[in-house]
Coordinates of C-alpha atoms in Angstrom, one line a residue:
X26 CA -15.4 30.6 36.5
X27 CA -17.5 32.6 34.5
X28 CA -20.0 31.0 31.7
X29 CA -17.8 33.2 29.0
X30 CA -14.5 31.8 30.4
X31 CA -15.7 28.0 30.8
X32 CA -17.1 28.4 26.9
X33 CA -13.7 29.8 25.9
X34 CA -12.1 27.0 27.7
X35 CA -14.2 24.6 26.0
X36 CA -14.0 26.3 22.6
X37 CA -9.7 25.9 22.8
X38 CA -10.2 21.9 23.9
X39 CA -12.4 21.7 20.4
X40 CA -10.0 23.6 19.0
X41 CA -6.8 21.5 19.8
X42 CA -8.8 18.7 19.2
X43 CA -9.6 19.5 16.0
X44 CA -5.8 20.6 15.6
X45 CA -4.7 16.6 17.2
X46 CA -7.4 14.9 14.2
X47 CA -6.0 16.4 11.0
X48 CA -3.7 13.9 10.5
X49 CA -6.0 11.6 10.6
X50 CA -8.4 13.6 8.3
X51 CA -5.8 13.4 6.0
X52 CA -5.3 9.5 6.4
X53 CA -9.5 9.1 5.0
X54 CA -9.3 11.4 2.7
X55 CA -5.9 9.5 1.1
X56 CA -7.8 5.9 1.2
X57 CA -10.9 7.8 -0.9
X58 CA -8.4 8.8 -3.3
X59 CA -6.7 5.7 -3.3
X60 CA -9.9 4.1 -4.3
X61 CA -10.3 6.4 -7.3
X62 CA -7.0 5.9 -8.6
X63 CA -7.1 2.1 -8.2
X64 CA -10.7 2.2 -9.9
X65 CA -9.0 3.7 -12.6
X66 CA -6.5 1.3 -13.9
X67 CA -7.7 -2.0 -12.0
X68 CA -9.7 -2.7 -15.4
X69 CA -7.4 -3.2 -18.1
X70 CA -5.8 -6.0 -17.2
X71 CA -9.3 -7.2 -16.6
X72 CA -10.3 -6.9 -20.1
X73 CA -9.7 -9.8 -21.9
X74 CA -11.7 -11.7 -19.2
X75 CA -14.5 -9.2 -19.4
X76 CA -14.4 -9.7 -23.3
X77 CA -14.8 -13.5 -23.1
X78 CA -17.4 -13.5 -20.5
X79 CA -19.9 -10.4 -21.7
X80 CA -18.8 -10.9 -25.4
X81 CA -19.0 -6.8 -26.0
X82 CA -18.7 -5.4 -29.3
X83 CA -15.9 -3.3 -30.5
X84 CA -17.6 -0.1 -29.7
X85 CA -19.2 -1.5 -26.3
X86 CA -15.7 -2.7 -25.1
X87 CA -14.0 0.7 -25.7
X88 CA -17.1 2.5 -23.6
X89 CA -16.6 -0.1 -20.9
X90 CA -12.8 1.2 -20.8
X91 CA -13.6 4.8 -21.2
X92 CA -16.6 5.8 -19.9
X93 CA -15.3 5.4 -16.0
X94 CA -12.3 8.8 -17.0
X95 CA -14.6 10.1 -19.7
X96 CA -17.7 10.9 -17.0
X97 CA -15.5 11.5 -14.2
X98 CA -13.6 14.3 -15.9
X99 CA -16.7 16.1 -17.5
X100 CA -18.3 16.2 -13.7
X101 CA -15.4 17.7 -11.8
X102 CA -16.2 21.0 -12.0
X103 CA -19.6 20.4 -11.2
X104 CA -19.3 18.5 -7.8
X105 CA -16.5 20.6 -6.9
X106 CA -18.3 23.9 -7.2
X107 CA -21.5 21.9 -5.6
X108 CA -19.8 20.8 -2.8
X109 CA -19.1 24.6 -2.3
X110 CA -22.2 25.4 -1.6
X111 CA -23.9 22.6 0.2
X112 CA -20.7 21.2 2.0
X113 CA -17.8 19.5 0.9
X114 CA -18.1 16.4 3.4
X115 CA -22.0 15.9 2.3
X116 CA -20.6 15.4 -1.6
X117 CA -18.0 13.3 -0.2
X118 CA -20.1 10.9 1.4
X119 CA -22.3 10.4 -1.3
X120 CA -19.8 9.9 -3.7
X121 CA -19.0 6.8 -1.3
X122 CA -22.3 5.5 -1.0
X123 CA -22.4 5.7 -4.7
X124 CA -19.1 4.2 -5.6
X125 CA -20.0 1.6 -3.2
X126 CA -23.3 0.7 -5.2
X127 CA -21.8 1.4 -8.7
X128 CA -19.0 -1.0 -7.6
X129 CA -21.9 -3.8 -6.3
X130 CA -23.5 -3.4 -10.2
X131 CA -20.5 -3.9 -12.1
X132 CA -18.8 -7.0 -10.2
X133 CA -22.4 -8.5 -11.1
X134 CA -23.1 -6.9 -14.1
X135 CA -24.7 -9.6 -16.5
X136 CA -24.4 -7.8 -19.9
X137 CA -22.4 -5.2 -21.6
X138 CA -24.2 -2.4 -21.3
X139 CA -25.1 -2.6 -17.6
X140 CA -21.3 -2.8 -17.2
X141 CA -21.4 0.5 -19.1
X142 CA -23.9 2.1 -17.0
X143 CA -22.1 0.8 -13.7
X144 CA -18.8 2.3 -15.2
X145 CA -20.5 5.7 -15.7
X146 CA -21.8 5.7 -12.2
X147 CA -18.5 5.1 -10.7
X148 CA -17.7 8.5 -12.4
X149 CA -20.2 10.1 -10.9
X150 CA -18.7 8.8 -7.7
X151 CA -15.3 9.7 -9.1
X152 CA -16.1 12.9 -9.5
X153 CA -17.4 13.7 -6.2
X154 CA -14.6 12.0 -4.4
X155 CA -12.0 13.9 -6.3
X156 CA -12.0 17.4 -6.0
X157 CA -13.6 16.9 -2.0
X158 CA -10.5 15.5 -0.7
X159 CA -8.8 18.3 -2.0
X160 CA -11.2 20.8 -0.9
X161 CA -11.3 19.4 2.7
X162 CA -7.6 18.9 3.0
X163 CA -7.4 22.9 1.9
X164 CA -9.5 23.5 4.9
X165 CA -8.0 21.4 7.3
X166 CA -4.7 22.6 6.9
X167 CA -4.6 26.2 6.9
X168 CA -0.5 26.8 7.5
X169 CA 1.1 26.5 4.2
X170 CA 4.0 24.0 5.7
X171 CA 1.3 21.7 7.1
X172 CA -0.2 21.7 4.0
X173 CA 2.2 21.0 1.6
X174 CA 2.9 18.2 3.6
X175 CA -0.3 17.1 3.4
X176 CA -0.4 17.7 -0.2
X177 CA 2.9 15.4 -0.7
X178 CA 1.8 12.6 0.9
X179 CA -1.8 13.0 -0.9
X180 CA 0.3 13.0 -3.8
X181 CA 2.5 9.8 -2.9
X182 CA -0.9 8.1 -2.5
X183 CA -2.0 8.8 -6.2
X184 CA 1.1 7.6 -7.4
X185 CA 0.5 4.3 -5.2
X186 CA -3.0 3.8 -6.5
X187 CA -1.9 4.3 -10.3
X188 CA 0.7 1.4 -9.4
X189 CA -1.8 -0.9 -7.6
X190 CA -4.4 -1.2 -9.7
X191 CA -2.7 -3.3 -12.7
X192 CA -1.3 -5.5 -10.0
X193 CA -4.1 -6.2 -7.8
X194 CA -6.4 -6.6 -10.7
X195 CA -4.0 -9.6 -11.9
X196 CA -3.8 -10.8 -8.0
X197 CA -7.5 -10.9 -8.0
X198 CA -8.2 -12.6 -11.6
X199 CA -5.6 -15.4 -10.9
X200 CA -7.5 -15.9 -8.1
X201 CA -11.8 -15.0 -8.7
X202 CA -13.8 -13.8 -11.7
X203 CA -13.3 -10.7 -13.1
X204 CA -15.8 -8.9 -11.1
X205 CA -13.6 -9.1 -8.0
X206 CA -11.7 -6.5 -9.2
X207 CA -14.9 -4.0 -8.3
X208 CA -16.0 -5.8 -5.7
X209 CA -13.2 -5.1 -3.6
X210 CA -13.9 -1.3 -3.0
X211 CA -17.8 -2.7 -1.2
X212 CA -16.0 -3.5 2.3
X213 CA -14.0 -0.4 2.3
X214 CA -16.8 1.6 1.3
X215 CA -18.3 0.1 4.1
X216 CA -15.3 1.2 6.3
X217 CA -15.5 4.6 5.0
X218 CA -18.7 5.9 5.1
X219 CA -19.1 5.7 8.8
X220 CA -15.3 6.8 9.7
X221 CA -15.8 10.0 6.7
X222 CA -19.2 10.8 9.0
X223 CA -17.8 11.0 12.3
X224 CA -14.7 12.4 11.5
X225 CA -14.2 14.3 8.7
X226 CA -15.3 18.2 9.3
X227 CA -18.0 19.8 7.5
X228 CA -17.2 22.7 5.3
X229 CA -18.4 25.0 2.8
X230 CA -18.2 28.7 1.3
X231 CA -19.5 32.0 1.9
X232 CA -23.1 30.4 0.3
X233 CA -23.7 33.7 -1.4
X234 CA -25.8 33.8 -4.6
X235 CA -27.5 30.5 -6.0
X236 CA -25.7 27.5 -7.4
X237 CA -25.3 27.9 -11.4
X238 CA -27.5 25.2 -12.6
X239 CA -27.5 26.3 -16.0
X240 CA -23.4 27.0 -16.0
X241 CA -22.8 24.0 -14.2
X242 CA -24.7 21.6 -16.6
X243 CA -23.0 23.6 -19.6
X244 CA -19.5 23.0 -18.4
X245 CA -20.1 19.0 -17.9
X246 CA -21.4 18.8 -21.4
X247 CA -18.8 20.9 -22.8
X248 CA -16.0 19.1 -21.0
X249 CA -17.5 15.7 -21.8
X250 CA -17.4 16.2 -25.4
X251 CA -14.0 17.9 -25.4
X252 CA -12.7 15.0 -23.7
X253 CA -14.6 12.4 -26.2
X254 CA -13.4 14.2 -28.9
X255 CA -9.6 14.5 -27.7
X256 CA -10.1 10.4 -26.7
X257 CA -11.2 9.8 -30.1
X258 CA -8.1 11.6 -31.7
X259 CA -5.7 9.6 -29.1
X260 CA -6.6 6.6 -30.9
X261 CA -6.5 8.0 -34.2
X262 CA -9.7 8.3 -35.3
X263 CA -10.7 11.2 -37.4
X264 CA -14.3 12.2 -38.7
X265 CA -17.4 13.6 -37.7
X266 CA -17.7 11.9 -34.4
X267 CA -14.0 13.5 -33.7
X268 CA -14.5 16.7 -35.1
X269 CA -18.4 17.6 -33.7
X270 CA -17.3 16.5 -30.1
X271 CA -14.5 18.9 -30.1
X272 CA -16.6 21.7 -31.7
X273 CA -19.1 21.5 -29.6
X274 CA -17.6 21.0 -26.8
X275 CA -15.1 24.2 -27.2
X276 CA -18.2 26.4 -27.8
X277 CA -19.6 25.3 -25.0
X278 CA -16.8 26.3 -22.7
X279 CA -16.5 29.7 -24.4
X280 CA -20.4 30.7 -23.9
X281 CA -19.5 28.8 -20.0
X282 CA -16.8 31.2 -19.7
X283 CA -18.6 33.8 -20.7
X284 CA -21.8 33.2 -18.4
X285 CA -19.8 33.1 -15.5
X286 CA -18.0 36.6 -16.3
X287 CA -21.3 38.3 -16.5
X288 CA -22.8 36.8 -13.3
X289 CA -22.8 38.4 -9.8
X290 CA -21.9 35.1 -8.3
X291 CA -20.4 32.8 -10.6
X292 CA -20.1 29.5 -10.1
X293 CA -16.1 29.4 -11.3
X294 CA -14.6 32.9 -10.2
X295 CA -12.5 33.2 -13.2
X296 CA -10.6 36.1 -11.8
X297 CA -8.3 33.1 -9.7
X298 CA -6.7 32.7 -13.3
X299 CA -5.5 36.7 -13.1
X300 CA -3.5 35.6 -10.6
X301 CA -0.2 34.5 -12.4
X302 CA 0.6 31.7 -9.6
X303 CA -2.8 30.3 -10.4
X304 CA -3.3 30.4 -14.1
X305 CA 0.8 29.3 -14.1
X306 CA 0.3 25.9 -12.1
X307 CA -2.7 24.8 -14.0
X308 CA -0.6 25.2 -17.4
X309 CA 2.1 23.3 -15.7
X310 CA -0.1 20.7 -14.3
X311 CA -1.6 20.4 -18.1
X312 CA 1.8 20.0 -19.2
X313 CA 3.2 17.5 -16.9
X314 CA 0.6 15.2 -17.6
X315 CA 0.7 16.0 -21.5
X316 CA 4.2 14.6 -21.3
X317 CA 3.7 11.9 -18.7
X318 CA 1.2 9.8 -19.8
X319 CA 1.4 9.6 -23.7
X320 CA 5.2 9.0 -22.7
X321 CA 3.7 5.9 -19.9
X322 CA 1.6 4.1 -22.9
X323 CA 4.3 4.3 -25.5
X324 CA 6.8 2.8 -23.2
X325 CA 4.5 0.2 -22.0
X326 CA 4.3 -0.9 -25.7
X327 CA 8.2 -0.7 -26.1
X328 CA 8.5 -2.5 -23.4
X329 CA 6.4 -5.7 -24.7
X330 CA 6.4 -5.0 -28.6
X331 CA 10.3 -4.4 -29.0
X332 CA 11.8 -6.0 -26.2
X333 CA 9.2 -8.7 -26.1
X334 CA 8.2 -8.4 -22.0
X335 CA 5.4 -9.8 -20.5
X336 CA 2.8 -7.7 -19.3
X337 CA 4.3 -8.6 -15.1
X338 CA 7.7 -7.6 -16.5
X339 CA 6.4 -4.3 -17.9
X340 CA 4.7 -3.2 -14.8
X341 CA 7.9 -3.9 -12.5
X342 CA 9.7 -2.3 -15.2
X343 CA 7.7 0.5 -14.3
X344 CA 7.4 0.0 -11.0
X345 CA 10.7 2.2 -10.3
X346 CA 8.9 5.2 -11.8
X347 CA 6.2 4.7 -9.1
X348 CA 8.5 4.6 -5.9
X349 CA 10.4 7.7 -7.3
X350 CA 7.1 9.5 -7.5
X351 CA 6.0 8.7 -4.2
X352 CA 9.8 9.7 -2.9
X353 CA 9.2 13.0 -4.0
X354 CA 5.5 13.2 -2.6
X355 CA 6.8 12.8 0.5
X356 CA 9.7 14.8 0.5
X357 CA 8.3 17.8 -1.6
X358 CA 7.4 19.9 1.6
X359 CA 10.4 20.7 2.8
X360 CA 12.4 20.8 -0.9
X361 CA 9.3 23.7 -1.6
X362 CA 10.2 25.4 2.1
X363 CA 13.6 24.8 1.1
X364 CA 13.6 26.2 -3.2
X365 CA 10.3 28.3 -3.2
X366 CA 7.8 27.4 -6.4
X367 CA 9.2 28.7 -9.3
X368 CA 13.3 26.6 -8.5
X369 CA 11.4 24.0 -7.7
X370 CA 8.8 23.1 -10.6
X371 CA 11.4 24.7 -13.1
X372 CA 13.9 21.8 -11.5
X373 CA 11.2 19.2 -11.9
X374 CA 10.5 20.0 -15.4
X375 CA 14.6 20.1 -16.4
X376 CA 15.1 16.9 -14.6
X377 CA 12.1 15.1 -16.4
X378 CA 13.3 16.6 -19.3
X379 CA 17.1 15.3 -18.4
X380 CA 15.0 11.7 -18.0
X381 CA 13.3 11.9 -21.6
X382 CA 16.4 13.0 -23.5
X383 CA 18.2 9.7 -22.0
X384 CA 15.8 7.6 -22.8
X385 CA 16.4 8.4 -26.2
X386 CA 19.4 6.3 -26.0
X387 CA 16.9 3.3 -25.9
X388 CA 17.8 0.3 -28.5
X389 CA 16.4 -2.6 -29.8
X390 CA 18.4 -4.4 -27.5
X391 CA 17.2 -4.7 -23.9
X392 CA 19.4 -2.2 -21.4
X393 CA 17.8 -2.6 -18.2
X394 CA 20.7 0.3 -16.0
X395 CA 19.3 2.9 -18.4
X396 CA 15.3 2.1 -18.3
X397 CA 15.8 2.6 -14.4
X398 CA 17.9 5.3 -14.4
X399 CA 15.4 6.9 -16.8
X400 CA 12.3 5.9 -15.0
X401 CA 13.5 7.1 -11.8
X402 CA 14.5 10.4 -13.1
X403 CA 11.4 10.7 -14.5
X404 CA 9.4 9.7 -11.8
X405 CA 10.9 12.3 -9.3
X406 CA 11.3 14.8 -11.6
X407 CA 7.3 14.6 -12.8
X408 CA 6.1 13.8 -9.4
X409 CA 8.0 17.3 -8.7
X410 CA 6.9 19.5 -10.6
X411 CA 2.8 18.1 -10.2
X412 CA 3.3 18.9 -6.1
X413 CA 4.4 22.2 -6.3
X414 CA 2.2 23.1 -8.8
X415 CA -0.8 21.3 -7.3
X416 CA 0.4 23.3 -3.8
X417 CA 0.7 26.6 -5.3
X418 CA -3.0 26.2 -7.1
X419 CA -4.6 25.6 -3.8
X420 CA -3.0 27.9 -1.6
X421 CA -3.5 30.6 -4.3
X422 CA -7.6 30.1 -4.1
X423 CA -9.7 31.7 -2.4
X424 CA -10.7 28.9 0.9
X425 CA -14.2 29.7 0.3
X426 CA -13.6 28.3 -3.6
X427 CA -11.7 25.2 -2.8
X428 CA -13.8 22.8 -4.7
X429 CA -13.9 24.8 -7.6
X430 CA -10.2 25.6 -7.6
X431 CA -9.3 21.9 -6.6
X432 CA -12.1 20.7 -9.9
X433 CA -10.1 22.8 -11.8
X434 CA -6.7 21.3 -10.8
X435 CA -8.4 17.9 -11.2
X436 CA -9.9 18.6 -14.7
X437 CA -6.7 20.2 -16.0
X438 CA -5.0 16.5 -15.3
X439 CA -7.4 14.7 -17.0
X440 CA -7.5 16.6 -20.1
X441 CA -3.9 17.1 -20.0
X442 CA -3.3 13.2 -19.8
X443 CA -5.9 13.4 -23.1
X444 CA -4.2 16.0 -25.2
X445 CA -1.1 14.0 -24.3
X446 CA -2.1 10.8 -25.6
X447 CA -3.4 12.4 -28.7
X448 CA -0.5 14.7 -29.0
X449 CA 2.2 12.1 -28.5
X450 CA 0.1 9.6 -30.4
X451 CA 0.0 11.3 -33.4
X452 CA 4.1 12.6 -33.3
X453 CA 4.6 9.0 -33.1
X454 CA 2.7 7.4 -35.6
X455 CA 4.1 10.3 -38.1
X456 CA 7.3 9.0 -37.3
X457 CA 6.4 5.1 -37.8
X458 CA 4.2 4.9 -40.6
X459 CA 6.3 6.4 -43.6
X460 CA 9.3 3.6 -42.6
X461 CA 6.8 1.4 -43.7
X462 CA 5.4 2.8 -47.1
X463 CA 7.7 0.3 -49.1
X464 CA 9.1 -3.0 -47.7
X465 CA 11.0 -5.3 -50.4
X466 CA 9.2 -8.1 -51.3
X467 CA 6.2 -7.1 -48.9
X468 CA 2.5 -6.1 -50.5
X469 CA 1.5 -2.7 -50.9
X470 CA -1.7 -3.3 -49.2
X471 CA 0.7 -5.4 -46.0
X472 CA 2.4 -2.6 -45.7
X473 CA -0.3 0.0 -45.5
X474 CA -1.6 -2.0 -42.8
X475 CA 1.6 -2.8 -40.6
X476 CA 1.7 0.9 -40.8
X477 CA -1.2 1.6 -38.3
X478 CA 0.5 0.0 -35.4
X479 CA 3.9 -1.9 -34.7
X480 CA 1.6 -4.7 -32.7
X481 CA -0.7 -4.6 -36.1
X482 CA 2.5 -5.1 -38.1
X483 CA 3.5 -8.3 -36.4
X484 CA 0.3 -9.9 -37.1
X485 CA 0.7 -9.2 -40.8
X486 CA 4.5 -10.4 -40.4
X487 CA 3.4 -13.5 -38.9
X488 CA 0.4 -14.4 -42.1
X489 CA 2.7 -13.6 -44.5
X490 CA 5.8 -15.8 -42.6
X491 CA 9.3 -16.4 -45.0
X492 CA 11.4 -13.7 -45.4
X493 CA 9.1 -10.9 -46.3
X494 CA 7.4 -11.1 -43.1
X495 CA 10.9 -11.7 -41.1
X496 CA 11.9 -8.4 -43.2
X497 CA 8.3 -6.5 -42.5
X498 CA 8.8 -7.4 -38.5
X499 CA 12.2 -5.8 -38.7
X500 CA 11.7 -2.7 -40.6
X501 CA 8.6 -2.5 -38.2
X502 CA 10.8 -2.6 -35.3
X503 CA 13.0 0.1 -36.8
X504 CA 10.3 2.3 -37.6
X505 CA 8.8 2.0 -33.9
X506 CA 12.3 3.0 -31.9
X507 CA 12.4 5.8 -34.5
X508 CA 9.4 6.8 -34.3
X509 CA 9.5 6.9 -30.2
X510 CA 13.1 8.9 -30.6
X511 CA 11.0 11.6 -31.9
X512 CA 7.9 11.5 -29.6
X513 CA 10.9 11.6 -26.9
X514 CA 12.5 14.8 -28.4
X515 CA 9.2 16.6 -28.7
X516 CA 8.3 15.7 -25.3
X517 CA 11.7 17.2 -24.1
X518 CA 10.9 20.0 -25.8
X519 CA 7.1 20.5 -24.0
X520 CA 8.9 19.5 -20.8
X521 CA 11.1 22.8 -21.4
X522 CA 8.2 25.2 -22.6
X523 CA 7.0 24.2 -19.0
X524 CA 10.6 25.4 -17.4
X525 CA 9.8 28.5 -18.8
X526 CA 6.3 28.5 -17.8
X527 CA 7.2 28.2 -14.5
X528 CA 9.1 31.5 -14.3
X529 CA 5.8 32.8 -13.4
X530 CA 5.3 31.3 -10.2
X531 CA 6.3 33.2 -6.8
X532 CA 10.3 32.8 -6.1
X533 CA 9.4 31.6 -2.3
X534 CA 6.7 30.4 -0.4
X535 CA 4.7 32.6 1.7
X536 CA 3.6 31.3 4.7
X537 CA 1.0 33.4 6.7
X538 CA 0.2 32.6 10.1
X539 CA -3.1 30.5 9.8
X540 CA -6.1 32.4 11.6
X541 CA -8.6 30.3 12.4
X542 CA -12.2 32.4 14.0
X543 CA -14.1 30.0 16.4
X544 CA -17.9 30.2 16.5
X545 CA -19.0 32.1 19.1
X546 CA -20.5 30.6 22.5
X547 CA -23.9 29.7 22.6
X548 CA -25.1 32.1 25.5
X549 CA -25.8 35.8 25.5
X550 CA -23.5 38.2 23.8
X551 CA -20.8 39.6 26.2
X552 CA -20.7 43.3 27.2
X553 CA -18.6 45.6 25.5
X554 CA -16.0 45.1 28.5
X555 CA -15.3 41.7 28.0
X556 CA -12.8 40.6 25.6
X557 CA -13.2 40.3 21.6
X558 CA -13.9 37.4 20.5
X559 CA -11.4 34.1 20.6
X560 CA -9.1 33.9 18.0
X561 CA -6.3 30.8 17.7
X562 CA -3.1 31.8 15.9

């Protein structure tokens, strides 16, 4: 056997090899984003013990909350174009060897603000994790069926992480301190770091041009004061400290924008959102998550402030939305092969919006049938429209701009969840304050403070007691299921711009034989009578 057709030999055993190992490729790169997503919510039930412990102040305890999403969204672009250029496994594993040390801080953090600083670090982790495991799964699988397999399950994961974290971080303080809840991630960390080495592949882009410094360090400033600013507004702060963020950070992102159309070799090829499939699914991703989340926090608070749950009733409550979501993770390959793109996140969007518009039969009175029906509904309809928009992103991108197409996908969630919170916070509190402006027999000054929150409202119920404050709880009450009748309506009404929106996107989904070119064998270069080079198909 000639040296040429032993290498060839060899290079179709790596080949198939490689081919036999994505599956398990794809089960590392789930756990790392299962570890995000549980880093993300594990903390607020953690709170109150944090708060009795560290004894934060009011502005410390809301950066211990918020800086974790806050720095995580405003570096996603950054690591993701980064781990373009130097390799996408390299980022990767550093953002475990830093989540695994920012984890270490915080579970022993001492004071306030070194819980802070831990918080931020896991960000920085966050951020690297994120937009790799996209990145690497978009190189892994090159067929488009494989892939949106993939994708689905990645997807059913996130969904399962978002679930876990509230419930293991109330396993874990029933049973340790509160810094258990970070500590947890060290062992697997440990686990990860060695099994992401040896088998995840390496990968990268073409490498031309140098890395945008300058552009890169613009765009996480200008995303990390948009998304301060759009924070601040979802709790219904106004003022300078709003206002400047938001400024700032939209002029940064226009002179970003416009740096990288000038440059030879940008480091966000803006020509991706020319493409309509592209530019389409990240408006629909925004969407989605516009409507999903500020939709998850008002219902929590329905759930507990009207129907007077306890926070491990709310979260089972929920639960149903979760196992929906991950049902239609895992099925979402073949209903995409089966509807194309465009049926399938215009179905997604109509059926969440079908969920929202029958949840607006919600009472005062508990009615458990149509919570599940509308949470499951919900779920699968959300869950949906996210994978096929998420699947038509990535395949649309370039392979060589995976990270920055997948930090884009990742950045547009997060500020979509922030705009929906702030969106869907303010419709609502529109709609509940004025039922408050004048109670018989309650204060002027009662009233204008019931009117900031239905929780606030029972507090000033229960000091004033007698039948004012029995009559201030119940116009509260009132005033809060009107209120989230409306934020339900509008939402509908977002969830149906997004049907539209989808119109955009390709009627079926194109899948081109994956071409995969081998490197060549280490020896001499063949004569020109020997075959082209090895190509699998």
């Amino acid at each position: 056997m000639s040296g040429t057709t032993t290498a060839a030999v060899g290079l179709r055993r790596r080949a198939a090899g490689a081919g036999a190992n994505r599956w398990v490729v794809l089960v590392v790169l789930c756990v790392s984003l299962l570890l995000v997503a549980v880093d993300a919510t594990v903390l607020h039930v953690a709170v109150p013990a944090v708060t009795e412990d560290l004894r934060p102040g009011a502005i410390e305890l809301l950066w211990i909350v918020d800086t974790y999403p806050l720095v995580c969204a405003s570096l996603l672009i950054l690591f993701g174009t980064l781990g373009d250029k130097v390799g996408r496994r390299r980022i990767l594993l550093l953002g475990y060897a830093l989540f695994g040390v920012a984890s270490a801080l915080a579970a022993f953090a001492g004071s306030a603000e070194v819980l802070i600083l831990a918080r931020a670090l896991l960000g920085v982790g966050g951020a690297m994790i994120m937009p790799a495991t996209l990145s690497i799964l978009r190189q892994v699988f090159p067929d488009r069926r494989e892939r949106a397999l993939a994708i689905g399950i990645w997807s059913a994961v996130a969904a399962v992480g978002a679930a876990v974290g509230p419930l293991l971080g109330g396993f874990l303080l029933e049973h340790f301190w509160w810094g258990s809840v970070f500590l947890v991630n060290i062992p697997l960390m440990l686990v990860s770091l060695p099994v992401g080495r040896l088998l995840l592949p390496e990968s990268r882009g073409t490498g031309e041009g140098p890395w945008d410094v300058v552009g890169a360090l613009m765009a996480a400033a200008g995303l990390f004061a948009l998304v301060l600013g759009v924070k601040r507004l979802g709790g219904a702060e106004s003022g300078a400290f709003t206002v400047v963020p938001l400024l700032v950070g939209a002029v940064l992102m226009v002179l970003f924008v416009r740096r990288q159309r000038r440059r030879e070799h940008p480091l966000v090829d803006l020509r991706m959102f020319s493409r309509p499939a592209f530019s389409t699914s990240v408006g629909c991703i925004v969407l989605a998550m516009l409507a999903l989340v500020g939709l998850e926090l008002i219902a929590a608070q329905y759930l507990q402030l009207v129907l007077g749950l306890s926070p491990l009733e709310t979260g089972l409550r929920l639960l149903p939305l979760t196992f929906a979501a991950m049902a239609a993770g895992l099925a979402g390959a073949r209903l995409l092969r089966g509807f194309g793109p465009r049926r399938m996140v215009c179905a997604g969007f109509l059926l969440t919006a079908l969920a929202v518009l029958l949840l607006t039969a919600m009472g005062k009175a508990d009615n458990a049938g149509l919570l599940l029906s509308g949470f499951v509904l919900l779920g699968f309809g959300l869950e949906t429209t996210l994978f096929a928009a998420y699947e038509s992103m990535l395949s649309e991108a370039p392979p060589e701009r995976a990270g920055g197409a997948a930090a884009i996908g990742e950045t547009s969630y997060q500020l979509g969840a922030g705009i929906g919170i702030a969106l869907l916070g303010s419709v609502m509190n529109a709609a509940y304050t004025p039922g408050l402006s004048s109670v018989p027999g309650v204060p002027a000054s009662a009233s204008a403070a019931a009117g900031h929150s239905l929780g606030e409202a029972y507090e000033v119920a229960g000091q004033l007691g007698g039948p004012a404050g029995t009559a201030l709880r119940q116009v509260a009450k009132d005033s809060f299921v009107h209120g989230l009748h409306v934020t339900l309506l509008v939402s509908a009404g977002l969830l149906l711009l997004g049907a539209v929106m989808a119109l955009r996107l390709p009627r079926t989904m194109h899948c081109e034989s994956a071409t995969v070119e081998l490197p060549a064998p280490r020896e001499r270069e063949p004569s020109p009578t020997h075959a082209p080079p090895l190509t699998v198909r």
